[in-house]
Amino acid sequence: GAWMPKRRVRWPAPGGTVALAPAGRLRPVWVLAGVGAMLIAALAGLVLGPAGLPPLGVLLEVANLLPWVNVDSGLTPLEAGIVNRIRLPRVVLGLLVGAMLALAGGCYQGAFRNPLADPYLLGVAAGAGLGVTVVIALRAGNGGDPTTGLPVSVPLAAFGGAVTAVVLTYLLGSAGGRGRSPATLLLAGVAVSAFFAACQTYLLQRHSETIRQVYG
């Protein structure tokens, strides 16, 4: 697909030699399609919602945020506040999160030279989930209320669990003295992911009252 990293393919050239094919390039049509889909999703996030706002008024209100633009959107102060303080920040945050996830996925695929590489296959997602589950389960076991706001330690536990999964995948992939290859690391990641997922399931069964907080 157009989203895969650039690759070179060998084929027999005249005379029995091996030639290299030019690296694939991302087609402009796919770039335009991606930008168009992003704009449509952003506009839908701004226009659609429980509060019925006129689409043209919402677009004009957003345009007022641009430099040297001053137009009358026709929205009331309350409606303008919904656009500027609720919908627009959520749309911007969603775009930033999506961009970071895409960047992380591209880095994974480039580092492992495999389009199947992702945080779920390499155990990162399972490690982060296990870290969060451990913190919430321990909090509930110590008499705390797991349904209240998340403590600061939860994001740190998620990061620590993800790093632990990466280290275990790296060590397991290099076991045996045969070196590390993309295929070996992927298989090690699958094993680490399955092990961490099993540990998380065990904790959730022992502390069933934390299931909603973990998956919420």
JSON list of N, CA and C in Angstrom, two decimals, residues 21 37 112 165 185 199:
[
{"chain": "A", "resi": 21, "resn": "ALA", "atom": "N", "xyz": [15.18, -2.19, -8.14]},
{"chain": "A", "resi": 21, "resn": "ALA", "atom": "CA", "xyz": [14.05, -1.39, -8.61]},
{"chain": "A", "resi": 21, "resn": "ALA", "atom": "C", "xyz": [14.03, -0.08, -7.86]},
{"chain": "A", "resi": 37, "resn": "ALA", "atom": "N", "xyz": [-9.86, 13.51, 4.06]},
{"chain": "A", "resi": 37, "resn": "ALA", "atom": "CA", "xyz": [-10.54, 12.78, 5.14]},
{"chain": "A", "resi": 37, "resn": "ALA", "atom": "C", "xyz": [-10.33, 13.47, 6.48]},
{"chain": "A", "resi": 112, "resn": "PHE", "atom": "N", "xyz": [11.51, -1.87, 12.36]},
{"chain": "A", "resi": 112, "resn": "PHE", "atom": "CA", "xyz": [11.45, -3.31, 12.21]},
{"chain": "A", "resi": 112, "resn": "PHE", "atom": "C", "xyz": [11.36, -3.75, 10.75]},
{"chain": "A", "resi": 165, "resn": "ALA", "atom": "N", "xyz": [7.85, -3.74, 28.66]},
{"chain": "A", "resi": 165, "resn": "ALA", "atom": "CA", "xyz": [7.52, -4.64, 27.57]},
{"chain": "A", "resi": 165, "resn": "ALA", "atom": "C", "xyz": [8.55, -4.53, 26.44]},
{"chain": "A", "resi": 185, "resn": "LEU", "atom": "N", "xyz": [12.13, -10.37, 16.62]},
{"chain": "A", "resi": 185, "resn": "LEU", "atom": "CA", "xyz": [11.60, -9.38, 17.55]},
{"chain": "A", "resi": 185, "resn": "LEU", "atom": "C", "xyz": [10.07, -9.36, 17.52]},
{"chain": "A", "resi": 199, "resn": "CYS", "atom": "N", "xyz": [-1.62, -11.64, 32.41]},
{"chain": "A", "resi": 199, "resn": "CYS", "atom": "CA", "xyz": [-1.47, -11.09, 33.76]},
{"chain": "A", "resi": 199, "resn": "CYS", "atom": "C", "xyz": [-2.54, -10.04, 34.04]}
]
